[in-house]
Short mmCIF file of C-alpha atoms in Angstrom, two decimals:
data_model
loop_
_atom_site.label_atom_id
_atom_site.label_comp_id
_atom_site.label_asym_id
_atom_site.label_seq_id
_atom_site.Cartn_x
_atom_site.Cartn_y
_atom_site.Cartn_z
CA MET A 28 -86.68 83.83 109.73
CA LYS A 29 -85.34 82.76 113.14
CA GLU A 30 -82.22 81.28 111.58
CA ARG A 31 -81.78 84.40 109.45
CA ASN A 32 -81.96 86.63 112.56
CA LEU A 33 -79.38 84.46 114.27
CA VAL A 34 -77.05 84.71 111.28
CA ILE A 35 -77.44 88.51 111.22
CA PHE A 36 -76.73 88.66 114.95
CA GLY A 37 -73.61 86.55 114.49
CA ALA A 38 -72.42 88.65 111.55
CA LEU A 39 -72.78 91.88 113.54
CA LEU A 40 -70.87 90.37 116.45
CA PHE A 41 -68.15 89.18 114.10
CA VAL A 42 -67.73 92.67 112.66
CA GLY A 43 -67.65 94.18 116.16
CA ILE A 44 -65.06 91.72 117.44
CA LEU A 45 -62.96 92.09 114.30
CA PHE A 46 -63.01 95.87 114.77
CA ILE A 47 -61.67 95.48 118.32
CA LEU A 48 -59.02 93.00 117.21
CA SER A 49 -57.90 95.38 114.47
CA PHE A 50 -56.20 97.39 117.23
CA VAL A 51 -54.31 94.33 118.50
CA GLY A 52 -50.86 93.45 117.23
CA TYR A 53 -47.95 91.22 118.15
CA SER A 54 -46.55 91.58 121.66
CA ASP A 55 -42.84 92.02 122.34
CA GLY A 56 -42.47 88.75 124.27
CA ASP A 57 -43.67 85.34 123.12
CA ASP A 58 -45.29 86.72 119.95
CA ALA A 59 -41.96 88.11 118.77
CA PHE A 60 -40.28 84.78 119.59
CA PHE A 61 -42.82 82.72 117.62
CA TYR A 62 -42.81 85.17 114.72
CA GLN A 63 -39.04 84.89 114.39
CA TYR A 64 -38.77 81.10 114.44
CA ALA A 65 -41.94 80.38 112.48
CA ASN A 66 -40.56 82.47 109.64
CA GLN A 67 -37.09 80.94 109.85
CA MET A 68 -38.05 77.25 109.81
CA ALA A 69 -40.14 74.93 107.69
CA LEU A 70 -43.06 73.29 109.49
CA PRO A 71 -41.48 69.81 110.03
CA GLU A 72 -38.25 71.37 111.30
CA TYR A 73 -40.14 73.73 113.60
CA LEU A 74 -42.37 71.02 115.09
CA LEU A 75 -39.45 68.64 115.65
CA TRP A 76 -37.44 71.38 117.36
CA ARG A 77 -40.32 72.29 119.69
CA TYR A 78 -41.16 68.65 120.45
CA GLU A 79 -37.60 67.77 121.39
CA THR A 80 -36.67 70.91 123.31
CA TRP A 81 -39.78 72.43 124.82
CA VAL A 82 -43.33 71.07 124.54
CA GLY A 83 -45.52 68.32 123.07
CA ARG A 84 -48.41 70.58 122.02
CA MET A 85 -47.95 69.78 118.35
CA ALA A 86 -51.44 70.77 117.13
CA ALA A 87 -51.28 74.23 118.68
CA GLU A 88 -47.66 74.64 117.59
CA ALA A 89 -48.67 73.87 113.99
CA LEU A 90 -51.42 76.50 114.23
CA VAL A 91 -48.89 78.96 115.66
CA TRP A 92 -46.53 78.30 112.74
CA VAL A 93 -49.29 78.85 110.17
CA THR A 94 -50.60 81.95 111.93
CA PHE A 95 -47.27 83.75 112.34
CA ARG A 96 -46.36 83.07 108.73
CA SER A 97 -49.74 84.28 107.44
CA GLY A 98 -49.76 87.76 108.93
CA ILE A 99 -51.67 89.61 111.62
CA TRP A 100 -54.90 89.93 109.63
CA PHE A 101 -55.10 86.16 109.26
CA TRP A 102 -55.06 85.91 113.04
CA ARG A 103 -57.57 88.72 113.48
CA VAL A 104 -60.14 87.12 111.15
CA VAL A 105 -59.70 83.57 112.50
CA ASN A 106 -59.69 84.72 116.12
CA ALA A 107 -62.88 86.74 115.62
CA PHE A 108 -64.48 83.63 114.12
CA MET A 109 -63.32 81.49 117.07
CA LEU A 110 -64.61 84.03 119.58
CA ILE A 111 -68.03 83.68 117.90
CA CYS A 112 -67.95 79.88 117.68
CA LEU A 113 -66.89 79.31 121.29
CA PRO A 114 -70.01 80.72 123.05
CA VAL A 115 -72.33 79.36 120.34
CA GLY A 116 -70.74 75.94 120.80
CA ILE A 117 -71.14 76.12 124.59
CA ALA A 118 -74.82 77.06 124.23
CA GLY A 119 -75.40 74.24 121.74
CA LEU A 120 -73.68 71.74 124.01
CA ALA A 121 -75.79 72.91 126.95
CA ALA A 122 -78.98 72.51 124.90
CA ARG A 123 -78.09 68.95 123.95
CA THR A 124 -77.42 68.13 127.59
CA VAL A 125 -80.63 69.72 128.86
CA CYS A 126 -82.72 67.93 126.22
CA GLY A 127 -82.12 64.82 128.34
CA GLY A 128 -82.69 62.13 125.77
CA LYS A 129 -85.62 63.59 123.88
CA LYS A 130 -86.12 61.87 120.57
CA LYS A 131 -86.72 64.85 118.37
CA GLU A 132 -83.69 65.56 116.19
CA GLY A 133 -82.96 68.95 114.72
CA ASP A 134 -82.06 72.40 115.90
CA GLU A 135 -81.57 73.25 119.56
CA ALA A 136 -84.88 75.08 119.80
CA SER A 137 -86.71 71.90 118.77
CA LEU A 138 -84.73 69.84 121.27
CA LEU A 139 -85.77 72.15 124.08
CA CYS A 140 -89.44 71.67 123.24
CA GLY A 141 -89.17 68.09 124.38
CA GLY A 142 -91.16 66.88 121.38
CA ARG A 143 -94.13 69.21 121.88
CA GLU A 144 -95.65 70.37 118.63
CA ARG A 145 -97.56 73.48 119.65
CA GLU A 146 -96.36 76.62 117.95
CA GLU A 147 -96.18 78.60 121.20
CA ASP A 148 -93.87 75.97 122.68
CA GLU A 149 -91.61 76.19 119.64
CA ALA A 150 -91.50 79.99 119.97
CA LYS A 151 -90.75 79.79 123.69
CA ALA A 152 -87.97 77.28 123.06
CA ALA A 153 -86.48 79.48 120.34
CA ARG A 154 -86.43 82.47 122.70
CA ALA A 155 -84.79 80.38 125.40
CA TRP A 156 -82.16 79.13 122.96
CA PHE A 157 -81.36 82.68 121.82
CA GLY A 158 -81.20 83.79 125.46
CA ALA A 159 -78.70 81.01 126.20
CA ILE A 160 -76.51 82.19 123.32
CA LEU A 161 -76.64 85.77 124.64
CA LEU A 162 -75.66 84.54 128.10
CA CYS A 163 -72.65 82.71 126.71
CA PHE A 164 -71.48 85.83 124.88
CA VAL A 165 -71.96 87.97 127.99
CA GLY A 166 -69.79 85.37 129.72
CA TYR A 167 -66.74 87.12 128.26
CA LEU A 168 -67.63 90.14 130.43
CA TRP A 169 -67.87 88.02 133.59
CA MET A 170 -64.24 86.96 133.19
CA ASP A 171 -61.33 88.75 134.76
CA ALA A 172 -59.78 91.23 132.32
CA MET A 173 -56.44 89.44 132.42
CA THR A 174 -58.01 86.03 131.90
CA LEU A 175 -59.78 87.26 128.79
CA GLY A 176 -56.78 89.24 127.62
CA TYR A 177 -54.20 86.48 127.92
CA ALA A 178 -56.47 83.67 126.66
CA ALA A 179 -58.45 85.44 123.92
CA VAL A 180 -56.77 88.68 122.85
CA TRP A 181 -53.06 87.90 123.07
CA VAL A 182 -52.06 86.44 119.68
CA ASN A 183 -50.08 83.48 121.00
CA GLY A 184 -52.40 82.88 123.97
CA SER A 185 -55.56 82.92 121.86
CA ILE A 186 -54.21 80.14 119.61
CA PHE A 187 -53.35 77.88 122.53
CA TYR A 188 -56.47 78.64 124.56
CA THR A 189 -59.42 80.04 122.58
CA TRP A 190 -58.78 78.07 119.40
CA SER A 191 -58.03 74.77 121.13
CA PHE A 192 -60.91 75.14 123.61
CA THR A 193 -63.31 75.89 120.77
CA CYS A 194 -62.19 72.68 119.09
CA GLY A 195 -62.65 70.86 122.40
CA ILE A 196 -66.23 72.11 122.73
CA PHE A 197 -67.14 70.95 119.23
CA ALA A 198 -65.39 67.63 119.83
CA LEU A 199 -67.86 67.10 122.69
CA PHE A 200 -70.93 67.47 120.45
CA PRO A 201 -70.99 63.81 119.33
CA VAL A 202 -70.38 62.79 122.96
CA ALA A 203 -73.40 64.76 124.16
CA LYS A 204 -75.54 63.51 121.26
CA ALA A 205 -74.64 59.89 121.94
CA VAL A 206 -75.45 60.15 125.65
CA PHE A 207 -78.42 62.54 125.73
CA CYS A 208 -79.91 62.64 122.23
CA PRO A 209 -79.63 59.24 120.50
CA GLN A 210 -78.65 59.71 116.89
CA THR A 211 -80.88 59.09 113.92
CA LYS A 212 -78.25 60.32 111.47
CA PRO A 213 -75.49 58.14 109.95
CA TRP A 214 -72.69 57.14 112.33
CA TYR A 215 -70.20 59.32 110.45
CA ALA A 216 -72.28 62.51 110.77
CA GLY A 217 -70.01 63.86 113.53
CA TRP A 218 -66.75 63.36 111.60
CA TYR A 219 -65.69 66.94 112.38
CA ALA A 220 -65.02 65.84 115.97
CA LEU A 221 -61.96 63.84 114.89
CA PRO A 222 -59.72 66.76 113.87
CA CYS A 223 -61.22 68.83 116.69
CA CYS A 224 -60.26 66.27 119.34
CA VAL A 225 -56.67 66.16 118.04
CA VAL A 226 -56.32 69.94 118.28
CA ALA A 227 -57.88 69.97 121.76
CA ALA A 228 -55.78 67.10 123.10
CA MET A 229 -52.47 68.34 121.66
CA SER A 230 -52.70 72.00 122.67
CA ILE A 231 -53.34 72.70 126.35
CA GLU A 232 -53.16 69.85 128.86
CA GLN A 233 -56.20 71.17 130.73
CA MET A 234 -58.51 70.82 127.72
CA GLY A 235 -57.06 67.49 126.68
CA ALA A 236 -57.55 66.00 130.15
CA VAL A 237 -61.15 67.23 130.43
CA LEU A 238 -62.05 66.02 126.93
CA LEU A 239 -60.51 62.59 127.38
CA ALA A 240 -62.12 62.10 130.81
CA LEU A 241 -65.59 63.00 129.52
CA GLU A 242 -65.17 60.75 126.46
CA ILE A 243 -64.13 57.78 128.59
CA ILE A 244 -67.00 58.34 131.03
CA ALA A 245 -69.46 58.60 128.12
CA CYS A 246 -68.16 55.37 126.55
CA ALA A 247 -68.39 53.55 129.89
CA ALA A 248 -71.91 54.83 130.53
CA LEU A 249 -73.12 53.87 127.05
CA PHE A 250 -71.57 50.42 127.24
CA GLY A 251 -73.08 49.84 130.67
CA LYS A 252 -76.54 50.98 129.54
CA ARG A 253 -76.74 49.73 125.95
CA ARG A 254 -73.82 47.29 125.71
CA ALA A 255 -72.64 49.26 122.69
CA VAL A 256 -70.58 52.36 121.94
CA PRO A 257 -71.04 54.34 118.69
CA VAL A 258 -68.17 53.65 116.27
CA LEU A 259 -67.34 57.32 115.84
CA LEU A 260 -67.26 57.97 119.60
CA ALA A 261 -64.98 54.97 120.17
CA ALA A 262 -62.65 56.14 117.40
CA GLN A 263 -62.69 59.69 118.73
CA THR A 264 -61.84 58.55 122.25
CA ALA A 265 -58.97 56.40 120.99
CA LEU A 266 -57.64 59.28 118.87
CA THR A 267 -57.85 61.68 121.83
CA ALA A 268 -55.99 59.21 124.04
CA LEU A 269 -53.29 58.74 121.38
CA SER A 270 -52.88 62.50 120.90
CA PHE A 271 -52.71 63.07 124.65
CA THR A 272 -50.10 60.33 125.00
CA VAL A 273 -47.95 61.83 122.25
CA LEU A 274 -48.16 65.19 124.02
CA PHE A 275 -46.93 63.77 127.33
CA LEU A 276 -44.17 61.64 125.80
CA ALA A 277 -42.44 64.68 124.31
CA PRO A 278 -38.79 64.70 125.43
CA GLY A 279 -38.98 68.47 125.69
CA ASN A 280 -41.44 68.29 128.58
CA GLU A 281 -38.76 67.34 131.11
CA LEU A 282 -36.41 70.04 129.86
CA ARG A 283 -39.17 72.64 129.99
CA ILE A 284 -40.18 71.75 133.55
CA ALA A 285 -36.56 71.91 134.71
CA GLN A 286 -36.07 75.33 133.14
CA GLU A 287 -39.38 76.72 134.38
CA THR A 288 -38.66 75.45 137.88
CA GLN A 289 -35.47 77.50 138.03
CA THR A 290 -37.15 80.51 136.43
CA TRP A 291 -40.43 80.65 138.34
CA MET A 292 -40.42 78.43 141.45
CA PRO A 293 -36.92 77.27 142.51
CA GLN A 294 -38.35 75.46 145.56
CA PHE A 295 -40.74 73.33 143.47
CA ASP A 296 -38.74 70.07 143.70
CA MET A 297 -38.15 70.48 147.44
CA LEU A 298 -41.82 70.75 148.44
CA SER A 299 -43.37 67.94 150.44
CA VAL A 300 -46.69 66.48 149.28
CA GLY A 301 -48.46 68.27 152.13
CA GLU A 302 -46.88 71.63 151.31
CA HIS A 303 -47.68 71.20 147.63
CA LEU A 304 -51.31 70.29 148.35
CA PHE A 305 -51.70 73.35 150.57
CA LEU A 306 -50.26 75.70 147.92
CA THR A 307 -52.55 74.26 145.22
CA PHE A 308 -55.59 74.34 147.50
CA GLN A 309 -54.91 77.95 148.54
CA TRP A 310 -54.24 79.12 144.97
CA LEU A 311 -57.34 77.36 143.62
CA LEU A 312 -59.68 78.80 146.25
CA SER A 313 -58.17 82.25 145.75
CA SER A 314 -59.01 82.06 142.03
CA PHE A 315 -62.69 81.41 142.81
CA ALA A 316 -62.76 84.18 145.40
CA ASN A 317 -61.18 86.68 143.00
CA GLU A 318 -60.70 86.04 139.26
CA ASN A 319 -63.58 83.54 138.86
CA SER A 320 -65.94 85.13 141.37
CA VAL A 321 -68.34 86.85 138.93
CA VAL A 322 -68.88 83.67 136.89
CA LEU A 323 -69.59 81.82 140.12
CA CYS A 324 -71.96 84.58 141.31
CA VAL A 325 -73.95 84.39 138.06
CA LEU A 326 -74.09 80.61 138.45
CA TRP A 327 -75.50 81.06 141.97
CA LEU A 328 -78.04 83.54 140.61
CA ILE A 329 -79.36 81.18 137.92
CA LEU A 330 -79.21 78.22 140.32
CA ALA A 331 -81.31 80.15 142.82
CA ILE A 332 -84.02 80.87 140.23
CA VAL A 333 -84.18 77.21 139.16
CA LEU A 334 -84.34 76.06 142.79
CA TRP A 335 -87.04 78.66 143.49
CA GLU A 336 -89.18 77.18 140.73
CA GLN A 337 -88.57 73.75 142.24
CA LYS A 338 -89.78 75.14 145.61
CA ARG A 339 -86.44 74.52 147.33
CA ARG A 340 -86.52 77.93 148.97
CA GLY A 341 -84.01 77.13 151.75
CA HIS A 342 -81.24 76.56 149.21
CA VAL A 343 -82.06 79.89 147.58
CA PHE A 344 -81.33 81.71 150.84
CA VAL A 345 -77.94 80.00 151.26
CA LEU A 346 -76.96 80.80 147.66
CA ALA A 347 -77.97 84.43 148.23
CA VAL A 348 -75.56 84.62 151.19
CA PHE A 349 -72.72 83.22 149.06
CA PHE A 350 -73.65 85.66 146.28
CA VAL A 351 -73.38 88.68 148.59
CA ALA A 352 -70.04 87.47 149.96
CA GLY A 353 -68.80 86.96 146.40
CA ILE A 354 -69.39 90.56 145.33
CA LEU A 355 -68.19 92.23 148.53
CA ARG A 356 -64.62 92.35 147.22
CA PHE A 357 -65.75 95.01 144.74
CA ALA A 358 -66.68 97.15 147.74
CA GLY A 359 -63.18 96.76 149.15
CA VAL A 360 -64.04 94.03 151.67
CA SER A 361 -61.15 91.53 151.70
CA LEU A 362 -62.42 89.21 154.46
CA PHE A 363 -63.83 86.67 151.98
CA CYS A 364 -61.16 86.87 149.27
CA ASP A 365 -57.78 87.23 150.98
CA MET A 366 -56.22 83.75 151.28
CA GLY A 367 -52.82 85.01 152.44
CA MET A 368 -50.96 84.35 149.19
CA GLY A 369 -48.71 87.38 149.63
CA GLU A 370 -45.87 87.60 147.08
CA ALA A 371 -47.23 84.61 145.13
CA ALA A 372 -50.30 86.64 144.12
CA LEU A 373 -48.07 88.83 141.92
CA SER A 374 -47.72 86.01 139.34
CA GLY A 375 -43.97 86.29 138.86
CA GLN A 376 -40.97 84.39 140.18
CA VAL A 377 -41.84 83.25 143.70
CA LEU A 378 -38.92 82.98 146.10
CA LEU A 379 -40.97 83.12 149.31
CA LEU A 380 -43.82 80.63 149.08
CA PRO A 381 -46.95 80.96 151.22
CA ASP A 382 -46.88 78.89 154.39
CA ILE A 383 -49.80 77.59 156.41
CA THR A 384 -48.19 78.86 159.61
CA GLY A 385 -48.27 82.40 158.24
CA LEU A 386 -52.04 82.51 157.75
CA THR A 387 -54.10 84.92 159.79
CA ALA A 388 -57.49 84.09 161.29
CA GLY A 389 -59.06 86.01 158.39
CA ASN A 390 -57.14 83.97 155.82
CA ILE A 391 -58.25 80.71 157.44
CA PHE A 392 -61.86 81.93 157.52
CA ALA A 393 -61.71 82.77 153.79
CA LEU A 394 -60.31 79.32 152.97
CA PHE A 395 -63.08 77.57 154.90
CA TRP A 396 -65.77 79.89 153.49
CA TRP A 397 -64.87 79.20 149.86
CA SER A 398 -64.42 75.51 150.50
CA ALA A 399 -67.98 75.43 151.82
CA ALA A 400 -69.17 77.56 148.87
CA LEU A 401 -67.71 75.18 146.28
CA VAL A 402 -69.07 72.08 148.00
CA TYR A 403 -72.52 73.64 148.42
CA THR A 404 -72.56 74.67 144.77
CA LEU A 405 -71.95 71.05 143.77
CA VAL A 406 -74.82 69.87 145.99
CA SER A 407 -77.13 72.55 144.59
CA LEU A 408 -76.25 71.59 141.02
CA ILE A 409 -77.07 67.95 141.66
CA LEU A 410 -80.42 68.98 143.13
CA ALA A 411 -81.36 71.48 140.42
CA ALA A 412 -79.96 70.23 137.11
CA ARG A 413 -81.95 68.08 134.69
CA ALA A 414 -78.74 66.22 133.92
CA PRO A 415 -77.23 66.10 137.44
CA VAL A 416 -74.41 63.68 136.68
CA ALA A 417 -73.24 65.57 133.60
CA SER A 418 -73.52 68.92 135.39
CA ALA A 419 -71.55 67.64 138.37
CA LEU A 420 -68.85 66.25 136.07
CA VAL A 421 -68.49 69.55 134.20
CA TYR A 422 -68.35 71.47 137.48
CA LEU A 423 -65.69 69.15 138.87
CA ALA A 424 -63.83 69.30 135.55
CA GLY A 425 -63.64 73.08 135.90
CA ILE A 426 -62.08 72.69 139.34
CA ALA A 427 -59.78 69.88 138.20
CA SER A 428 -58.55 71.97 135.26
CA GLU A 429 -56.96 74.27 137.84
CA ALA A 430 -55.97 71.54 140.29
CA ILE A 431 -53.82 69.96 137.56
CA MET A 432 -51.42 72.86 138.10
CA TYR A 433 -50.26 70.91 141.17
CA PHE A 434 -47.79 69.32 138.76
CA SER A 435 -46.51 72.58 137.27
CA PRO A 436 -43.88 75.00 138.63
CA THR A 437 -45.70 77.78 136.74
CA MET A 438 -48.82 77.63 138.91
CA TYR A 439 -48.36 81.29 139.85
CA ALA A 440 -46.44 82.45 136.77
CA SER A 441 -48.95 81.15 134.21
CA GLY A 442 -51.27 83.95 135.23
CA PRO A 443 -55.05 84.25 134.93
CA ARG A 444 -55.26 82.45 131.56
CA VAL A 445 -55.24 79.19 133.56
CA TYR A 446 -58.73 80.12 134.80
CA TYR A 447 -60.17 80.34 131.28
CA LEU A 448 -61.39 76.74 131.07
CA THR A 449 -62.88 76.96 134.57
CA ASP A 450 -64.86 80.02 133.49
CA LEU A 451 -66.04 78.26 130.32
CA CYS A 452 -67.26 75.27 132.37
CA GLY A 453 -69.17 77.71 134.59
CA ILE A 454 -70.71 79.43 131.55
CA PHE A 455 -71.81 76.02 130.22
CA LEU A 456 -73.58 75.28 133.52
CA ILE A 457 -75.20 78.72 133.53
CA ALA A 458 -76.55 78.23 129.99
CA GLY A 459 -77.92 74.78 130.84
CA LEU A 460 -79.66 75.98 134.00
CA PHE A 461 -81.06 79.00 132.17
CA LEU A 462 -82.69 76.66 129.66
CA GLN A 463 -84.41 74.88 132.55
CA ILE A 464 -86.24 77.98 133.78
CA GLU A 465 -89.89 77.40 132.93
CA ASN A 466 -91.37 80.83 133.54
CA THR A 467 -90.72 83.28 130.68
CA LYS A 468 -90.69 86.31 132.98
CA ARG A 469 -88.15 84.65 135.23
CA GLN A 470 -86.02 83.83 132.19
CA LYS A 471 -86.04 87.48 131.14
CA PHE A 472 -85.27 88.53 134.73
CA ALA A 473 -82.33 86.12 134.89
CA LEU A 474 -81.02 87.27 131.52
CA GLY A 475 -81.31 90.93 132.51
CA LEU A 476 -79.51 90.46 135.82
CA ALA A 477 -76.74 88.40 134.22
CA PHE A 478 -76.29 91.02 131.49
CA LEU A 479 -76.23 93.81 134.12
CA MET A 480 -73.54 91.98 136.08
CA GLY A 481 -71.47 91.68 132.93
CA ILE A 482 -71.75 95.39 132.16
CA LEU A 483 -70.94 96.38 135.75
CA HIS A 484 -67.98 94.02 135.88
CA PHE A 485 -66.69 95.40 132.60
CA GLY A 486 -67.06 98.93 133.96
CA VAL A 487 -65.13 98.10 137.12
CA GLN A 488 -62.32 96.61 135.02
CA ILE A 489 -61.97 99.43 132.47
CA PRO A 490 -58.66 100.56 134.05
CA SER A 491 -57.34 97.00 133.67
CA TYR A 492 -58.40 96.85 130.02
CA LEU A 493 -56.80 100.24 129.33
CA ALA A 494 -53.61 99.18 131.10
CA ALA A 495 -53.28 96.03 128.99
CA GLY A 496 -51.05 97.83 126.50
CA GLY A 497 -49.08 94.65 125.87
CA PHE A 498 -51.87 93.36 123.66
CA LEU A 499 -52.07 96.47 121.50
CA SER A 500 -49.85 97.37 118.59
#
């Protein structure tokens, strides 16, 4: 009955998402470009052309070719399915991490019981698992409207981001099982991870880097602990590394960077290491203070409840202070969120780059405040999480997925879609911490507050959603 209810819930969500996507069509920019060339060229010709002249993201490019030749309804159905699978996959991955090596194999609800057989424990675990899934779906509402729009609703953007990130999440399932929940099934049971890791590693560099790093760390940890690495995990890691290498060896990469430098940041090649580090640091902190702030606030909320149960009340107070500072921007208070980015914040061609000498005292305060907030969040995660190492790695991966833009002249021009993976890492941490809350009333309280924040954030952003006419046909 529980599985049936979950299927019904998923089916209703699918219909709702598909209804929304039925109003979305091709945009006039990149969508029109891909539509034209996908319908003019055969797949081998198209992939070779893109690989030699523009980008090495062959898996995503192949999906783009298939999608733009198959019609808008093909995209609408597949994208609705991906938008369902992504949060479910994140919740499932969080459950496998939180289970922390329990021996019981089966559904996530059983894993969360820690091997206890009492019926009430099974029911409690099932409710917690369903609550984690709800949280992951509400996570879409915590995102900035433009992040969600460009990465999940834009036809071209959804293929490169939502589809590839969904594949990346499912490619991590065998990794999490090998590390946290030793397998009793045949070694080939996670075969689906092989095509998933190829798509993830040959689509967006952010996802490929995170996936490969976590796979290598998992292999090293397993070899150090057990002197053995599962055959499938070793093969998956090697395949990810090969795919990632092919992506970076594309001759078109150099041509693309040269063109994008002239188009978006002409001063890119003239920056010193210090200047470049400052720009990346400023831009990254600004994203957490603005576009990523609600996800971070919900993370602080759930962290505070877990730490309260662990009787670490002092940390709860500090997180509450960061929480209040994080939501003050919605009241028009810019002290904590204005990093002095100026023209660069407009996400277009930047001719006048921010300079450290141009920062005001308020800008410097905001930079130090959010630096302290991010460091303190890491410390709190290590203290609170059942899997502290894994949680810390995911948190740092979310930050690193933005920091990698140090190497790109499109750091400003890429827009909010760059923050998508960071938000997904935060949602994963939120789901895992939620599953740690022992008290049922506190779980319901946390779920209610998180849901309320999603609704309020959506309400605040309604003008932005209505203005996003570029996504609508």
